[in-house]
C-alpha positions as a printed Julia matrix, in Angstrom:
163×3 Matrix{Float64}:
 29.21  -24.64  -45.97
 26.92  -22.13  -43.75
 27.94  -24.44  -40.69
 31.76  -23.3   -41.63
 30.51  -19.59  -42.2
 29.11  -19.78  -38.74
 31.91  -21.51  -36.99
 34.54  -19.08  -38.65
 32.44  -16.07  -37.54
 32.17  -17.13  -33.84
 36.33  -18.1   -34.04
 36.98  -14.54  -35.18
 34.59  -12.97  -32.7
 36.02  -15.14  -29.98
 39.62  -14.15  -30.58
 38.83  -10.51  -30.51
 41.01   -8.75  -27.49
 37.87   -7.61  -25.93
 36.21  -11.04  -25.7
 39.48  -12.64  -24.69
 39.78  -10.28  -21.81
 36.02  -10.92  -20.79
 36.18  -14.8   -21.35
 33.8   -14.72  -24.17
 35.32  -17.19  -26.16
 34.43  -18.95  -29.7
 32.2   -21.44  -27.67
 30.02  -19.03  -26.34
 29.71  -16.86  -29.51
 28.69  -20.41  -31.59
 26.09  -20.86  -29.03
 24.89  -17.41  -29.29
 24.84  -17.12  -33.19
 23.55  -20.73  -33.19
 20.42  -19.38  -31.18
 19.96  -16.33  -33.29
 19.72  -18.67  -36.59
 17.69  -21.2   -34.73
 15.03  -18.44  -33.55
 14.79  -16.66  -36.59
 12.12  -16.48  -39.22
 14.5   -17.84  -41.56
 14.58  -21.59  -40.21
 11.0   -21.64  -40.54
  9.6   -24.25  -42.98
 11.95  -26.66  -44.79
 14.91  -24.15  -45.45
 17.28  -25.77  -42.6
 16.23  -29.33  -43.41
 19.86  -30.53  -43.72
 20.88  -28.81  -40.49
 17.89  -30.22  -38.47
 18.41  -33.72  -39.91
 22.13  -33.36  -38.92
 20.84  -32.75  -35.47
 19.35  -35.92  -35.21
 22.83  -37.22  -35.05
 24.07  -34.73  -32.18
 24.75  -37.85  -29.89
 27.11  -39.31  -32.33
 29.27  -35.64  -32.4
 29.3   -35.62  -28.67
 30.93  -39.12  -28.79
 33.75  -38.01  -31.31
 34.13  -35.09  -29.05
 34.46  -37.15  -26.12
 36.95  -39.53  -27.32
 39.09  -36.96  -29.66
 39.22  -34.38  -26.62
 39.57  -36.47  -23.54
 43.3   -36.72  -23.98
 45.83  -35.17  -26.09
 48.28  -37.58  -27.29
 51.0   -35.02  -27.22
 50.92  -35.14  -23.47
 50.76  -38.86  -23.34
 54.26  -38.87  -25.37
 55.85  -36.22  -23.16
 54.9   -37.75  -19.59
 55.21  -41.44  -20.9
 54.2   -44.52  -19.29
 52.77  -43.12  -16.22
 50.3   -40.62  -18.18
 48.78  -43.68  -19.97
 48.59  -45.57  -16.85
 46.57  -42.9   -15.14
 45.01  -41.93  -18.73
 43.76  -45.49  -19.16
 43.67  -46.9   -16.15
 42.06  -44.61  -13.82
 39.02  -44.0   -15.92
 37.72  -47.82  -15.84
 38.41  -48.11  -12.4
 36.57  -45.03  -11.82
 33.62  -46.35  -13.7
 33.31  -49.54  -12.48
 33.45  -48.66   -8.87
 31.07  -45.58   -9.23
 28.78  -48.27  -11.17
 29.4   -50.85   -8.13
 28.58  -48.26   -5.36
 25.69  -46.82   -7.41
 24.2   -50.54   -7.65
 25.15  -52.32   -4.43
 25.49  -49.21   -1.71
 22.92  -47.13   -3.13
 20.37  -49.76   -4.58
 19.98  -48.1    -7.82
 18.8   -49.27  -11.4
 21.16  -50.57  -13.61
 20.57  -47.88  -15.95
 20.67  -44.67  -13.78
 23.76  -46.27  -12.01
 25.59  -46.61  -15.36
 24.85  -42.97  -16.62
 25.59  -41.56  -13.07
 28.9   -43.43  -13.28
 29.79  -42.52  -17.02
 29.04  -38.64  -15.74
 31.09  -38.95  -12.79
 34.18  -40.82  -14.62
 34.37  -38.45  -17.76
 32.64  -34.87  -18.11
 29.54  -35.04  -16.55
 26.34  -34.15  -18.85
 27.73  -34.49  -21.85
 29.03  -37.91  -21.27
 25.81  -39.09  -20.09
 23.98  -37.97  -23.06
 26.34  -39.53  -25.11
 26.3   -43.32  -23.29
 22.33  -42.79  -22.81
 21.91  -43.49  -26.58
 24.21  -46.79  -26.36
 22.47  -48.28  -23.4
 18.95  -47.2   -24.63
 18.19  -45.2   -21.57
 14.82  -43.63  -20.9
 14.53  -40.11  -21.59
 13.35  -39.25  -17.87
 16.55  -41.22  -16.47
 18.91  -39.37  -18.73
 16.95  -36.18  -17.83
 17.18  -36.7   -13.98
 21.07  -37.97  -14.25
 21.84  -34.79  -16.21
 19.91  -32.68  -13.56
 21.98  -34.06  -10.93
 25.02  -33.28  -12.44
 24.17  -29.73  -13.54
 22.99  -28.86   -9.8
 26.04  -30.5    -8.57
 28.23  -28.35  -10.95
 26.31  -25.25   -9.7
 26.69  -26.12   -6.05
 30.24  -27.09   -6.22
 31.23  -23.97   -8.35
 30.37  -21.66   -5.48
 31.52  -23.88   -2.64
 34.89  -25.19   -4.01
 36.78  -21.78   -3.41
 35.95  -22.52    0.49
 37.42  -25.96    0.51
C-alpha cells in the first residue's frame, strides 16, 4: 500500500505543469522520494523489512520491464510485418554479431562479451544488470560493463549533436 502511495504521489507531482515544462517527470520524482524514504530515520531497523526483501528481487522487476516496455504491440499491429521483422529479427542478429565480435575480434571472455552484447542490443546498463543474474556473472565484470556503458552514454550524449 505504501508503495502505491509513493507511486501515485510521484506521478501526481510529475504531471504538474511546472514539472512537465522543466522535464521533471514521475520517474525522477519516484527516485527522489525513494531516496528520501531510504535515507530517513524511518527506515532504520525492521520497519521496512518487506521493502528490503522485495529489493532482493530487483533484477526480476528489471527483466519484466525490459520485456514489457521493449516494443508496444499496438505499434507492431499498425506497421505490420516489416515492424515484426525488425523488432524480432534485428535484436537476435545484433546480439549474436556483437557477441562474436567481442569474443573473436577483441578476444574477450565469454561472460563480459555476452554482457556487453546484451547492453548494446537492448537498453544498456539495465539489460546488463538483468542478464548478469541469468549468466551468473561475477560482480566485478557486471560493474565494469555497466561502467563502460555509462561512460559511453555520457560521452555520446555530448558528442552526438556534432555528428
